Structure formats: structure tokens, C-alpha cells
Short mmCIF file of C-alpha atoms and ligand atoms in Angstrom, two decimals:
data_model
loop_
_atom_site.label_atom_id
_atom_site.label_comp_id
_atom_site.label_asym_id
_atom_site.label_seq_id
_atom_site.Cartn_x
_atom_site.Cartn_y
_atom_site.Cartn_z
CA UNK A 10 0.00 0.00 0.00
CA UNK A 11 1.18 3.29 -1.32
CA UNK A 12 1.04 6.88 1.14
CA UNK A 13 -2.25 9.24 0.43
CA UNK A 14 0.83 11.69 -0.40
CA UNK A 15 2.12 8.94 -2.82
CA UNK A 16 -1.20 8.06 -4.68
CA UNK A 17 -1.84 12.11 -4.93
CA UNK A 18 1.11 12.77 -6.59
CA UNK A 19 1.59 9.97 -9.20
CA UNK A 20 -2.32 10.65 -10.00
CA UNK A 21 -0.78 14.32 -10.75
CA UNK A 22 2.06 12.97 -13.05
CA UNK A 23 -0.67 10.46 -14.75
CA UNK A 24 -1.94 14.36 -15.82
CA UNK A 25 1.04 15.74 -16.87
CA UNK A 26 1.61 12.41 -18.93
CA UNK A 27 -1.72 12.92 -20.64
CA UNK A 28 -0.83 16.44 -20.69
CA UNK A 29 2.70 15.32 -22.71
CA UNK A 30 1.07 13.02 -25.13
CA UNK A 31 -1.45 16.36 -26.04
CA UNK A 32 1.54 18.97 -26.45
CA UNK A 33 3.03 16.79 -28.67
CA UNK A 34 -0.31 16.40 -30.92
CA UNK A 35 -0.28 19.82 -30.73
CA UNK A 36 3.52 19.60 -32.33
CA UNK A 37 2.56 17.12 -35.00
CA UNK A 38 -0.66 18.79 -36.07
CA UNK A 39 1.88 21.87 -36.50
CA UNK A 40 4.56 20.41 -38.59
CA UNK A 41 1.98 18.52 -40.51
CA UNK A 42 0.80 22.13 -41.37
CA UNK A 43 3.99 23.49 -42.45
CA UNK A 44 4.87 20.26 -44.63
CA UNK A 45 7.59 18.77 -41.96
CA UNK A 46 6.04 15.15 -42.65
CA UNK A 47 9.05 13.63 -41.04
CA UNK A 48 8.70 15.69 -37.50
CA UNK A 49 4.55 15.07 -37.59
CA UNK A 50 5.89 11.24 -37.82
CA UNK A 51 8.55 11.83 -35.27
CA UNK A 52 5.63 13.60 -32.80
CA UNK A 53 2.92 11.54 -33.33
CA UNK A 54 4.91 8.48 -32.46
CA UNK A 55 5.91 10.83 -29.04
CA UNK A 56 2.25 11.19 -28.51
CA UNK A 57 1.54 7.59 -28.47
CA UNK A 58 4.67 7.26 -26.00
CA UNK A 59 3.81 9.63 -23.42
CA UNK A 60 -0.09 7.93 -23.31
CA UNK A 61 1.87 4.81 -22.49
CA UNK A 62 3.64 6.75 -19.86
CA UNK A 63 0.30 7.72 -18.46
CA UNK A 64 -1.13 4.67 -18.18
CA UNK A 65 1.82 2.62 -17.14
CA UNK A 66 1.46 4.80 -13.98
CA UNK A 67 -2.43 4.37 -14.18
CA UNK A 68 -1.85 0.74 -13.89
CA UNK A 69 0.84 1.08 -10.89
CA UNK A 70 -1.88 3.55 -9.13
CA UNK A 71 -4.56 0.61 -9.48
CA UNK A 72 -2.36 -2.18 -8.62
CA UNK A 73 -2.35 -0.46 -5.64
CA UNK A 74 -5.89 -0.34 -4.98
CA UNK A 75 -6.20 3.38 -5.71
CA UNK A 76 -8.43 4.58 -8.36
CA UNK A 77 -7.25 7.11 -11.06
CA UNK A 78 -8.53 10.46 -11.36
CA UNK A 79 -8.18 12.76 -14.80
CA UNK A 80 -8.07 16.25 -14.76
CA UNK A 81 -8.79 19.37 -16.84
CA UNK A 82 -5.72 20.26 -18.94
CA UNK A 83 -4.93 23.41 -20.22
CA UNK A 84 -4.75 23.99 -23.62
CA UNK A 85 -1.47 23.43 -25.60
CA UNK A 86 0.46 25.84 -27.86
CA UNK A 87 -0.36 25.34 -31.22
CA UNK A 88 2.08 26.64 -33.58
CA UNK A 89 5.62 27.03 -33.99
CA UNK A 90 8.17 29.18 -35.65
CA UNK A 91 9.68 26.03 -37.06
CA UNK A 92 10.95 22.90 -36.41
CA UNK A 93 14.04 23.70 -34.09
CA UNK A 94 11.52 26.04 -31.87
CA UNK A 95 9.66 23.07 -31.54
CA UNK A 96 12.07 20.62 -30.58
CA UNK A 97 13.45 23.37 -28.31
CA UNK A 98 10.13 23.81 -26.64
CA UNK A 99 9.78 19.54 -26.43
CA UNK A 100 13.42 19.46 -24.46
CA UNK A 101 12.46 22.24 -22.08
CA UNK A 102 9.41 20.16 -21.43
CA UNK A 103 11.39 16.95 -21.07
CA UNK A 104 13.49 18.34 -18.44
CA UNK A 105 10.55 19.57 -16.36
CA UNK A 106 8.98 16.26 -16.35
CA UNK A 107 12.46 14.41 -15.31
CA UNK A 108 12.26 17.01 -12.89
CA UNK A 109 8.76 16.16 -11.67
CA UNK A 110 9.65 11.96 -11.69
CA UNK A 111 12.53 13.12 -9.37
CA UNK A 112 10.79 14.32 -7.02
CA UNK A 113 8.46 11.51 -7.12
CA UNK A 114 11.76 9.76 -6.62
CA UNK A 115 12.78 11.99 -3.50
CA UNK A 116 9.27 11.36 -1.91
CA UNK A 117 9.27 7.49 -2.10
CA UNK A 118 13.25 7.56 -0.66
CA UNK A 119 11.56 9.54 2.30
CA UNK A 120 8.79 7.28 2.67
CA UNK A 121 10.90 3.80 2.71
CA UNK A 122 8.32 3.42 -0.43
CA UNK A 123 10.64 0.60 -2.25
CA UNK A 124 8.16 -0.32 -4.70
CA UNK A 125 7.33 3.60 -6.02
CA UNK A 126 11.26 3.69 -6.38
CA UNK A 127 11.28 0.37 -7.83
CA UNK A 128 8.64 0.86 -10.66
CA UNK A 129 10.21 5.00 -10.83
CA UNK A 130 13.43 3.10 -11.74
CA UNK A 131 11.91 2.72 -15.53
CA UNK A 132 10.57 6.23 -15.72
CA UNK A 133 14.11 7.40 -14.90
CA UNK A 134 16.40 5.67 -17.58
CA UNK A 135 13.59 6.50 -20.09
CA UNK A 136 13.97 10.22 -19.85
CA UNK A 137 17.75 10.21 -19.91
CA UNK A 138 16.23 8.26 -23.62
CA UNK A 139 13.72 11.39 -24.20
CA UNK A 140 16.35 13.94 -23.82
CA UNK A 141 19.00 12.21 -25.68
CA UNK A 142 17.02 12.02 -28.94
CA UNK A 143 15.49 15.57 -28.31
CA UNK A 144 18.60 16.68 -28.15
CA UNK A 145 20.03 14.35 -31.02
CA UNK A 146 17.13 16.20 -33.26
CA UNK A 147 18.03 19.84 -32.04
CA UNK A 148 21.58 19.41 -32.92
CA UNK A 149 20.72 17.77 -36.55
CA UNK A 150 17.91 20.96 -37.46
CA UNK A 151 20.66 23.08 -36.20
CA UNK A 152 23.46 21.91 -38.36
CA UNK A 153 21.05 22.05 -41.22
CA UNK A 154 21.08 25.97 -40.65
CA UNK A 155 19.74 28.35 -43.27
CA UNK A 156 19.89 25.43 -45.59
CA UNK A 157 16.59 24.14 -46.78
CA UNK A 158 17.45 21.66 -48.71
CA UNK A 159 19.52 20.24 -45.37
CA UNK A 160 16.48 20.63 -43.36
CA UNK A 161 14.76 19.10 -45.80
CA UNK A 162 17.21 15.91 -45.14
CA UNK A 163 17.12 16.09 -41.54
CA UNK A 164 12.92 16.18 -41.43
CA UNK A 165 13.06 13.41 -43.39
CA UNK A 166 15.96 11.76 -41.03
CA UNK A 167 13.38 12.22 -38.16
CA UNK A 168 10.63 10.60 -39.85
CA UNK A 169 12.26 7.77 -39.64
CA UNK A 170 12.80 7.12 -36.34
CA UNK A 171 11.69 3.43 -35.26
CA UNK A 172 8.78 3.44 -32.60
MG1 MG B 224 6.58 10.90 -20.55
#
């Protein structure tokens, strides 16, 4: 059995999973717009990943015996100056959200919780992943410069990641 303090706060990051997967809708739906067909690839696939996210900690909460409760989300951004702004904006939101599963992590050391640190362990290698290949694309969109032929490449590049 998990702390009320616990269950409160992973139902809160089960939010700002959902909240994630909707941002980066909001992301695809953009590039789609601006004819980045690789990087509406690249973002849809993210969405899918962060609903996993969400309910992989849905089904921790319930395995638990608590029940899951959704909440109103506010409203993404929905359009970006290009690509690199957008990839920008998706790292700067991948940091906050390592931020938030450490502190998850800080509250289940304080609470001898071994089983939140257990199933946090997961959540924590997979953002060192997010941020990697954030970054990975940042760098690549950068390099491509002023070129749009390059940029052109590197879209294209992204669209392929695997899933
Ligand atoms: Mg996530």
C-alpha cells in the first residue's frame, strides 16, 4: 500500500503524462501544417509514447488499490516558428517532467516506499532516452542551418525514427 501523499502525486504525473502526449499532438498537427512530414511522424509516435507513460502509472496507481482520477488540462500551444523552436520547446518540457519523476523519486526515498522507487526506476532511464534524442534532433535541425534543402534531409531523417 502506497502513502495518500504517494497516490496524490503519481495521480498528478498520470496528468502531466496525458498532458505530454497532447503537447506533442499539438507539435505534430503543427509540422503537418507546415509540410515537416518527417517531425509530424517523429511527434505523433511521441504522442503515443507519453499515453503509455500515463497509463503505465495508471496501472501502478490501481495495482495499488487506488483509483485514477483525470483532470482538466490546459490547452497546448499550437504553432511554432519552425521545427528547431519546436524541438526546443519539447526538451524544455522533457526536463521539467524528469524534474517532476525526481521528485516523485525523493518522496518514495523519504517514505521507505521501495516499490514507487522500484517501478520510478523505468521512468528514470527512459527520460535520460527522451532527452537524448530531443537533443540528437536539435543538434541535426541546427546543423542544417539556413539550408533548406539540409532541413529538408534532416525532417526526413526524423521521420524515420523506429517506434
Ligand atoms: Mg513521458
Amino acid at each position: 500500500m502506497i502513502s495518500k501523499k504517494m497516490a496524490k502525486e503519481i495521480n498528478a504525473q498520470i496528468n502531466r503524462e496525458f498532458f505530454s502526449a497532447f503537447l506533442y499532438l499539438a507539435m505534430a498537427n503543427d509540422a503537418l501544417d507546415k509540410g515537416y512530414n518527417g517531425t509530424y511522424r517523429w511527434m505523433t509516435l511521441q504522442f503515443q509514447e507519453e499515453q503509455e507513460h500515463a497509463l503505465k502509472f495508471s496501472k501502478y496507481l490501481q495495482d495499488q488499490g487506488v483509483k485514477v482520477e483525470l483532470a482538466a488540462m490546459e490547452a497546448p500551444k499550437t504553432s511554432w516558428k519552425g521545427i528547431l523552436e519546436m524541438y526546443e520547446d519539447a526538451l524544455a518540457h522533457e526536463k521539467k517532467v524528469t524534474a517532476w519523476i525526481y521528485g516523485l523519486n525523493s518522496l518514495a526515498i523519504a517514505e521507505k516506499d521501495y516499490a514507487t522507487q522500484s517501478m520510478l526506476k523505468w521512468f528514470i532511464d527512459e527520460q535520460v532516452e527522451e532527452e537524448a534524442s530531443v537533443s540528437e534532433a536539435i543538434s541535426a535541425i541546427s546543423m542544417a542551418g539556413n539550408s533548406s534543402g539540409a532541413l529538408y534531409m534532416v525532417d526526413h531523417r526524423l521521420g524515420k525514427r523506429e517506434d
